[in-house]
Tab-separated table of C-alpha atoms in Angstrom:
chain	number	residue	atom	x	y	z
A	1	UNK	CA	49.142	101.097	41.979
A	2	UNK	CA	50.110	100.857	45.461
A	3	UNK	CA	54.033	99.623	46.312
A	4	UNK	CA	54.505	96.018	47.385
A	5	UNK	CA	55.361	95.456	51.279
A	6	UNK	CA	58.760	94.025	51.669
A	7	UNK	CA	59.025	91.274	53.707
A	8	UNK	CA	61.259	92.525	56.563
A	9	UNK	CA	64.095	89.867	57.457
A	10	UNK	CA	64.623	89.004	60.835
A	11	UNK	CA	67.886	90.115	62.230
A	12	UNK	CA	71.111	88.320	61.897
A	13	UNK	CA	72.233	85.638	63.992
A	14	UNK	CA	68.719	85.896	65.696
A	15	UNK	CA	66.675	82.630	66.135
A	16	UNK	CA	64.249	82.946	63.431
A	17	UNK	CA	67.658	84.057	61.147
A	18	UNK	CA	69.090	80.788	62.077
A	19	UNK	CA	66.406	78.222	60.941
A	20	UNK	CA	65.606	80.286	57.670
A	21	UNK	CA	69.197	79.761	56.371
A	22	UNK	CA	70.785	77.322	58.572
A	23	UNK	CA	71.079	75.172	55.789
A	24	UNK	CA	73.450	77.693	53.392
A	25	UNK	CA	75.736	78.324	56.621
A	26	UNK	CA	76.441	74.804	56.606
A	27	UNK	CA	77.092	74.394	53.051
A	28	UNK	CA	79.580	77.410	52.888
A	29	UNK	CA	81.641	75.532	55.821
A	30	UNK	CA	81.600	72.155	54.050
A	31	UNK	CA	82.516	74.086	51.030
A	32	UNK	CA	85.447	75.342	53.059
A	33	UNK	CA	86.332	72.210	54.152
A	34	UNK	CA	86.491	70.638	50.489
A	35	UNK	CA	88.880	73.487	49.524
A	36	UNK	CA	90.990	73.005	52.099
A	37	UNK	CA	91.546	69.750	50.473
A	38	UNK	CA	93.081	71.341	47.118
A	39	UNK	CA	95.845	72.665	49.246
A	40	UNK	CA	99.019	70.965	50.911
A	41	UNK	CA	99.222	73.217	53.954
A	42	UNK	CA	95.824	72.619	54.682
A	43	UNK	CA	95.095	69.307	53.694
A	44	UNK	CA	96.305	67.013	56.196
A	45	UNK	CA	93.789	69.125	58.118
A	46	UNK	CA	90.625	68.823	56.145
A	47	UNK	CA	91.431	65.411	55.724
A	48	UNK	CA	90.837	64.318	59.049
A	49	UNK	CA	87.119	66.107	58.844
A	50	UNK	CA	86.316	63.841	55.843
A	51	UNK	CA	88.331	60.053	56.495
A	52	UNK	CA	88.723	57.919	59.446
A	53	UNK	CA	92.365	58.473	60.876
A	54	UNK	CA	93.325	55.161	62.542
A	55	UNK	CA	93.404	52.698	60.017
A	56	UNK	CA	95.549	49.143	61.363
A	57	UNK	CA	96.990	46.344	59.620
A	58	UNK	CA	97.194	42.642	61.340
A	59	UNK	CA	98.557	39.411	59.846
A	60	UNK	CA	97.671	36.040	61.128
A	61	UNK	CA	99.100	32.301	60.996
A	62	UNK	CA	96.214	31.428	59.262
A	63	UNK	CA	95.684	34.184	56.939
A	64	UNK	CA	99.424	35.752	55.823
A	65	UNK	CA	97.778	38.720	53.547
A	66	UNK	CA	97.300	41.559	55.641
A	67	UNK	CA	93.918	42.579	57.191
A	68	UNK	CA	92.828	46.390	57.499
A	69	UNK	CA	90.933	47.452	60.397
A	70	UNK	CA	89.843	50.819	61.656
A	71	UNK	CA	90.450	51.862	65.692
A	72	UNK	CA	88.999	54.750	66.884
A	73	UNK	CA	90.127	58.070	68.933
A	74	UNK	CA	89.750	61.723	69.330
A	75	UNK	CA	90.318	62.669	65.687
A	76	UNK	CA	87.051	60.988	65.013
A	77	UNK	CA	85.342	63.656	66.756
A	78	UNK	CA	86.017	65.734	63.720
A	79	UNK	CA	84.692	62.842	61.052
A	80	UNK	CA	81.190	63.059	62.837
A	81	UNK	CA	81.466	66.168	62.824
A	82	UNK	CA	81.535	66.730	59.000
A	83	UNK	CA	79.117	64.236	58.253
A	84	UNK	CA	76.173	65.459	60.723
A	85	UNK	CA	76.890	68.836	58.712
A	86	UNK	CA	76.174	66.832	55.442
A	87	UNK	CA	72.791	65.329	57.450
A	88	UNK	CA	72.006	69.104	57.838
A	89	UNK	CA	72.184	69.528	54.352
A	90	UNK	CA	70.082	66.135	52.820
A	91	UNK	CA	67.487	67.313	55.683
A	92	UNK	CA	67.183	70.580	54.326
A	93	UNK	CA	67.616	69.137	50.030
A	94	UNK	CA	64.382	66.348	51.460
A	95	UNK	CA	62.480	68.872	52.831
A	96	UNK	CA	62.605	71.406	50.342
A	97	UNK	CA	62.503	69.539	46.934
A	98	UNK	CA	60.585	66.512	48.030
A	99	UNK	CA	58.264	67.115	51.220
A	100	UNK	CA	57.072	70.657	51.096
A	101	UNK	CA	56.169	69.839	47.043
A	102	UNK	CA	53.982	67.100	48.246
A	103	UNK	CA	52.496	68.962	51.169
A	104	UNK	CA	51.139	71.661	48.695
A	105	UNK	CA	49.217	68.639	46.956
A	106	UNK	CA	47.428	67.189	49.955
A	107	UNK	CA	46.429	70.305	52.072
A	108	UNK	CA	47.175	68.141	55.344
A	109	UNK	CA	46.169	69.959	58.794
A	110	UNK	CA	48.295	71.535	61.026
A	111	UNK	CA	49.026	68.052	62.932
A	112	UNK	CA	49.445	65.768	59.585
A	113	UNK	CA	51.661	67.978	58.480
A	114	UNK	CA	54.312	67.960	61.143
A	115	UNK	CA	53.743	64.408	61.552
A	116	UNK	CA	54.355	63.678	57.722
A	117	UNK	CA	57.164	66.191	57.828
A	118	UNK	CA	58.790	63.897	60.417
A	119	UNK	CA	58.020	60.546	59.061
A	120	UNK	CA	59.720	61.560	55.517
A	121	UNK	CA	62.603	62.708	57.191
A	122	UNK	CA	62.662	59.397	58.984
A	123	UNK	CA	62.372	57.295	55.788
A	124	UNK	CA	65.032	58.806	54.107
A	125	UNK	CA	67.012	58.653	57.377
A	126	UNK	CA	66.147	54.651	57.620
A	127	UNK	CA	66.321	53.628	53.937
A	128	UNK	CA	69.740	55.246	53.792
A	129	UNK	CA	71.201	53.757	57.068
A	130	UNK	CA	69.727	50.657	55.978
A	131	UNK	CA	71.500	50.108	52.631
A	132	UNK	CA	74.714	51.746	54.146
A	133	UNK	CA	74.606	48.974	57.126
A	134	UNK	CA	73.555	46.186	54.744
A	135	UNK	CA	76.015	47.172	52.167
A	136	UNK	CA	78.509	47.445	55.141
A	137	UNK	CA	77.802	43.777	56.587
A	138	UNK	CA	78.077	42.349	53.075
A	139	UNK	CA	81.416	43.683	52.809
A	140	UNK	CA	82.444	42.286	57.027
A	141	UNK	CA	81.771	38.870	55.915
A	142	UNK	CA	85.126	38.534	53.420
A	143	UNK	CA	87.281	39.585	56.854
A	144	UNK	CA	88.742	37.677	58.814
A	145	UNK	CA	88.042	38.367	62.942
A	146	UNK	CA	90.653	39.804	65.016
A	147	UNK	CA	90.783	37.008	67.850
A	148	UNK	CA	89.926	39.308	70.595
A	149	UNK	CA	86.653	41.077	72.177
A	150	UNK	CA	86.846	43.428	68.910
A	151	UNK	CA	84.450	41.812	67.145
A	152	UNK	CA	85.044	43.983	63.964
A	153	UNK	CA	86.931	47.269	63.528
A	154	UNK	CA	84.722	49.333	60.774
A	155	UNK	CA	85.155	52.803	59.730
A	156	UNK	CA	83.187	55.164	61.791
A	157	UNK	CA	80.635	57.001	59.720
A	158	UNK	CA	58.651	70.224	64.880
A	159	UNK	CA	55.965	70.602	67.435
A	160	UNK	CA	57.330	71.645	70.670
A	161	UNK	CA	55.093	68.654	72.550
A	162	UNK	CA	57.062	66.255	70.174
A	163	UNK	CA	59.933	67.084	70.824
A	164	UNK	CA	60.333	65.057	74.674
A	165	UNK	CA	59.328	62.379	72.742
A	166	UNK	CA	62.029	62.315	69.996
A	167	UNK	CA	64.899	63.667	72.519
A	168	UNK	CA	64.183	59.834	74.760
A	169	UNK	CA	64.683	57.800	71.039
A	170	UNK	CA	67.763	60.310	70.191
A	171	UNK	CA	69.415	59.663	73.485
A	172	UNK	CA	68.783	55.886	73.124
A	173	UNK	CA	70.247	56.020	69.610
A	174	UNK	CA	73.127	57.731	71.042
A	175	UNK	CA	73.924	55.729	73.658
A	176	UNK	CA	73.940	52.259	72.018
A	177	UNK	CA	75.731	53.434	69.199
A	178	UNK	CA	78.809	55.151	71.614
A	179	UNK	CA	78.749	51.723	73.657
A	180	UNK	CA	79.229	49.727	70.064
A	181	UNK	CA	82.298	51.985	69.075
A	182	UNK	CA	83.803	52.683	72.243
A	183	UNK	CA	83.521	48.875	73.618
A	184	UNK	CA	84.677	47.552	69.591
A	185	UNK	CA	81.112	45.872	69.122
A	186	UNK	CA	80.321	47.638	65.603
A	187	UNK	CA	79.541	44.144	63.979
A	188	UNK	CA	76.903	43.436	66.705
A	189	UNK	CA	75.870	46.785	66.461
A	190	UNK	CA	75.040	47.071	62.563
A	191	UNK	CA	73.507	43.284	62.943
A	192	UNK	CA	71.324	44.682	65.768
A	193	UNK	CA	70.649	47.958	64.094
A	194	UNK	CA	69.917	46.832	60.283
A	195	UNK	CA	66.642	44.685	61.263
A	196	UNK	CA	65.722	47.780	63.406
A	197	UNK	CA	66.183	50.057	60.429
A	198	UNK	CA	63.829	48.310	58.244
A	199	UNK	CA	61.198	47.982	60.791
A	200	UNK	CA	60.959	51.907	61.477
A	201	UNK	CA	61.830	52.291	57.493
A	202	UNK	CA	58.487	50.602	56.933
A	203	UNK	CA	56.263	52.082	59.871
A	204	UNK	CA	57.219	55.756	58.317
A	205	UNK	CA	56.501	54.363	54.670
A	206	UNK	CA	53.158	53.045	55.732
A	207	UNK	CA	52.989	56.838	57.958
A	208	UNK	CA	53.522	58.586	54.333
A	209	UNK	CA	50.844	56.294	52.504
A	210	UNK	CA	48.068	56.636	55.353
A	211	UNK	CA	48.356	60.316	55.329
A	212	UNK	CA	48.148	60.259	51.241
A	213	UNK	CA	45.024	58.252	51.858
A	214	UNK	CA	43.713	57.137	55.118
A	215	UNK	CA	42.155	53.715	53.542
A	216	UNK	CA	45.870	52.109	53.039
A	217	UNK	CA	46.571	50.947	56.653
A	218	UNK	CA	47.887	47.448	55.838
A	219	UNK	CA	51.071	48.685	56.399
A	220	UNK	CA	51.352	49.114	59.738
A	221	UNK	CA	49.914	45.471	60.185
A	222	UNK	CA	53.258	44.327	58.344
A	223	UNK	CA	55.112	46.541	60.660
A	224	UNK	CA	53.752	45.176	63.899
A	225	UNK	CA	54.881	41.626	62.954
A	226	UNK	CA	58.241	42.803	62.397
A	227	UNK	CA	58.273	45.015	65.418
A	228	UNK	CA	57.685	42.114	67.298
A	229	UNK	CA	60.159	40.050	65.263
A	230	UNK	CA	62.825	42.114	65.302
A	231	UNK	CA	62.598	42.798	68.930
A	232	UNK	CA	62.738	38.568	69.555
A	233	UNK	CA	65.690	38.702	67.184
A	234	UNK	CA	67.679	41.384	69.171
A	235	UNK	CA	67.214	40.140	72.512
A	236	UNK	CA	68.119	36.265	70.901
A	237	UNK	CA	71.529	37.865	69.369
A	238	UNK	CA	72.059	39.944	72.463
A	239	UNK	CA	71.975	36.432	75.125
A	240	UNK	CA	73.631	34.213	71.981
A	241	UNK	CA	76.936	36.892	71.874
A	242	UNK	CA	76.947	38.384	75.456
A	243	UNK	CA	76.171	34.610	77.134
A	244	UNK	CA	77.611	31.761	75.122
A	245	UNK	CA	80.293	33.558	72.142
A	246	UNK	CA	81.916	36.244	74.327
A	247	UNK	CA	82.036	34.069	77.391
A	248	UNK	CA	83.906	31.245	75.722
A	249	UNK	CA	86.166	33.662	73.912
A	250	UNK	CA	86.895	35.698	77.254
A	251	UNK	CA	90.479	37.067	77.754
A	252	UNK	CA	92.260	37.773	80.663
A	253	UNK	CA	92.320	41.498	82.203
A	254	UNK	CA	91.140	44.667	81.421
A	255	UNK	CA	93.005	47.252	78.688
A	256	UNK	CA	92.002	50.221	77.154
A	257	UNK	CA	95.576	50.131	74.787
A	258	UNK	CA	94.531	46.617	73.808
A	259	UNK	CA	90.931	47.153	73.010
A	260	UNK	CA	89.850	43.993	74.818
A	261	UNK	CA	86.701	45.017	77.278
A	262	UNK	CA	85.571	41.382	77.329
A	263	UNK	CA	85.087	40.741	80.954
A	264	UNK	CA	82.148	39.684	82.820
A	265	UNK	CA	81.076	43.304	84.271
A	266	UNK	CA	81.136	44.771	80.674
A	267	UNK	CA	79.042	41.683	79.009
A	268	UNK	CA	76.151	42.177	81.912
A	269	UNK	CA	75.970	45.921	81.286
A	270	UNK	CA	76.003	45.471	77.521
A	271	UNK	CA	73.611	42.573	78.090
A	272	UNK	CA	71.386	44.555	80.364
A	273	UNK	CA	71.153	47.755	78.908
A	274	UNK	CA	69.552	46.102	75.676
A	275	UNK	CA	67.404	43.867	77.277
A	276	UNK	CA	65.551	46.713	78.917
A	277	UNK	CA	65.693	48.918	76.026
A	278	UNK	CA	63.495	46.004	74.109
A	279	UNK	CA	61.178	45.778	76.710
A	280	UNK	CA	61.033	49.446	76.901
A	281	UNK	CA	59.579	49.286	73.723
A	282	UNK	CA	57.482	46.523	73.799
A	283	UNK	CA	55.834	48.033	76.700
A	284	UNK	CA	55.272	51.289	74.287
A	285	UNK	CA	54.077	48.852	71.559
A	286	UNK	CA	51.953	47.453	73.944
A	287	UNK	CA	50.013	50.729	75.359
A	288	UNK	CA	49.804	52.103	71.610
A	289	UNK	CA	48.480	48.822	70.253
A	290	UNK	CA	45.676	48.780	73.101
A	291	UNK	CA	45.220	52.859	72.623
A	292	UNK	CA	44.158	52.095	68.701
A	293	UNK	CA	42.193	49.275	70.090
A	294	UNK	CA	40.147	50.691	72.254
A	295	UNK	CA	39.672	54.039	69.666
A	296	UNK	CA	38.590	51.699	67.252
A	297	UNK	CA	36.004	49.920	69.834
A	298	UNK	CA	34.634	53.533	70.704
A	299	UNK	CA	34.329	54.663	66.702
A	300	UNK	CA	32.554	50.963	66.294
A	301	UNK	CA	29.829	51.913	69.531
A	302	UNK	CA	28.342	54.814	67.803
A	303	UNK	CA	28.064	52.964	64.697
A	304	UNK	CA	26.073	50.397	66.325
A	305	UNK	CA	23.286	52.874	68.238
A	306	UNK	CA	23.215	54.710	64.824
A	307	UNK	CA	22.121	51.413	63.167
A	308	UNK	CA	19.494	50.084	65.952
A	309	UNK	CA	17.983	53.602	66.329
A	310	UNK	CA	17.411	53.154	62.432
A	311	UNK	CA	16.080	50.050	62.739
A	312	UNK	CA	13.931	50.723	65.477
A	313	UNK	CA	12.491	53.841	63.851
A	314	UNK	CA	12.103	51.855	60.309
A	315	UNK	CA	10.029	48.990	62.703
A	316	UNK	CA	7.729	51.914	64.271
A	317	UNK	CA	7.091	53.316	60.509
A	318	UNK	CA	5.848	50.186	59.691
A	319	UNK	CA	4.080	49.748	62.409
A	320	UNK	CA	2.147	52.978	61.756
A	321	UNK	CA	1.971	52.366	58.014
A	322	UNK	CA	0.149	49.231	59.254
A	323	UNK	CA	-2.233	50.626	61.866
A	324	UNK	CA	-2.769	54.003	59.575
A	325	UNK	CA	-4.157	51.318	56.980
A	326	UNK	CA	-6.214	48.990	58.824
A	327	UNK	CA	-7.783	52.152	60.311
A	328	UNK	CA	-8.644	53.459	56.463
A	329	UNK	CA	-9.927	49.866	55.664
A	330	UNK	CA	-12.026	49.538	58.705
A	331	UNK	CA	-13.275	52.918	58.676
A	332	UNK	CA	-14.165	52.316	54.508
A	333	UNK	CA	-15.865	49.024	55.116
A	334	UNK	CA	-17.860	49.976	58.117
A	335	UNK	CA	-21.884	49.860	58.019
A	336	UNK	CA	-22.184	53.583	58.739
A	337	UNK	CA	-20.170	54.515	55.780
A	338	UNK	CA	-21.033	52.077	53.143
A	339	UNK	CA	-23.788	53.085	50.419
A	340	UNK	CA	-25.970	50.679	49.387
A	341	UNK	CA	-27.023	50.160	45.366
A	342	UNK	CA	-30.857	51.211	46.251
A	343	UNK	CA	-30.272	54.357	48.360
């Protein structure tokens, strides 16, 4: 019996080393991080990796219990930190124990299977952020607002040719999110975000159940009402807050100290940058709602000359059938050919 090849391993630190066992790297330096917690010369160190740091207490007139808020700073640079290192590791967990189990089962080509790859990744990514913001807003509505432009104070929690495409929607994510927290809009944020969440939750749900079977595709006609839905809703919320709520409520002067960005420069920016960030995406919407349309009018054309060359053909059968037999009949009762009793 011959000897078994061993796989050769690529070399360490080297590209292909890195994606193969990114995901144990991580864990050993959140492991790390968790000890550090065990001991008292390097806990008030880890700690700041795993809680939000500026925690503030205001009392009102109206209200004379004390109300928590959160305020951010550098320090928080270490809390995201921390937890994208724990969205390393559920990416790695999902597509491990979950998606490349179900990938076995359905044999999906090479294109399905990066695109199903992404949209279960995305699903878990959506569902998740959707219960955490919903669970989060649930909680917002027992506290009392801070009478200033902080609206609320909350903690702070492929293919190559795919990959321009998800760099535009990471660097809108990013940048919408950073305006939120650094201009103290998180409760408009999460309102604005949770609908969105849902939306994309379902589009990558209905994603997952096309490319199980490609007959369930009344998914994505639920998701295009929504789309369009939730897009009306953001842009109403935006004009209701940045126009009427914050323009009523407006303080005097600018401060960083304070937290109060509520001037008319700010709101028109804010107010702005959304607005075309909807129609952005309508306008994608758009193009990839009249892209399946006319795919589906060019699959329908073929159909249709299939299905008149049939008939056609199926008339001229008959046709021949019909002249074949009058031709037998005429030629069998002809004069020539017919025999008379006495001959």
């Amino acid at each position: 019996m011959g000897l078994r090849k061993k796989n050769k391993s690529p070399p360490v630190l080297s590209h292909e080393f890195i994606i193969q066992n990114h995901a144990d790297a991580v864990s050993c330096l959140v492991m790390g991080l968790l000890l550090g917690l065990m001991f008292e010369i390097t806990a008030r160190y880890a700690i700041m990796f795993i809680t939000v740091q500026y925690n503030a207490t205001y009392t009102t007139d109206e209200r004379p219990e004390p109300v928590h808020f959160y305020e951010y700073g550098p320090k928080d640079v270490a809390t995201i930190f921390f937890y994208m290192l724990i969205a390393i590791i559920l990416h790695a967990v999902i597509q491990e124990y979950i998606l490349d189990k179900i990938n076995r089962r359905l044999h999906l080509s090479k294109t399905k299977h990066s695109k199903f790859n992404e949209s279960g990744q995305l699903a878990f990514f959506y569902l998740f952020s959707f219960a955490w913001g919903a669970s989060i807003l649930s909680a917002v509505r027992r506290i009392h607002n801070k009478p200033n432009f902080a609206v609320e104070r909350l903690p702070s929690f492929s293919h190559v040719e795919d990959i321009p495409r998800q760099l535009h929607y990471i660097c809108l994510y990013i940048a919408h999110i950073s305006g939120a927290y650094i201009f103290n809009l998180q409760r408009l944020g999460l309102i604005l975000l949770v609908p969105h969440y849902l939306v994309e939750l379902i589009f990558h749900a209905s994603r997952l159940f096309y490319f199980s079977d490609e007959n369930k595709q009344k998914g994505f006609t639920l998701w295009a009402l929504l789309f369009v839905m939730a897009r009306l809703l953001t842009l109403t919320l935006s004009v209701l807050t940045f126009g009427f709520g914050l323009a009523r409520a407006e303080n005097p002067g600018f401060s960083i100290a304070d937290g109060n960005f509520n001037i008319l420069t700010i709101r028109i920016s804010c107010l702005a940058a959304i607005c075309l960030t909807q129609a952005w995406m309508m306008w994608k919407f758009i193009n990839f709602q009249l892209k399946k349309w006319r795919e589906h009018i060019q699959n329908q054309i073929p159909k249709k000359k299939t299905n008149i060359k049939l008939k056609t053909t199926k008339k001229e059968s008959c046709k021949t059938n019909f002249v074949n037999g009058a031709v037998k009949f005429e030629e069998g009762t002809s004069p020539r050919k017919r025999k008379s009793k006495f001959s």
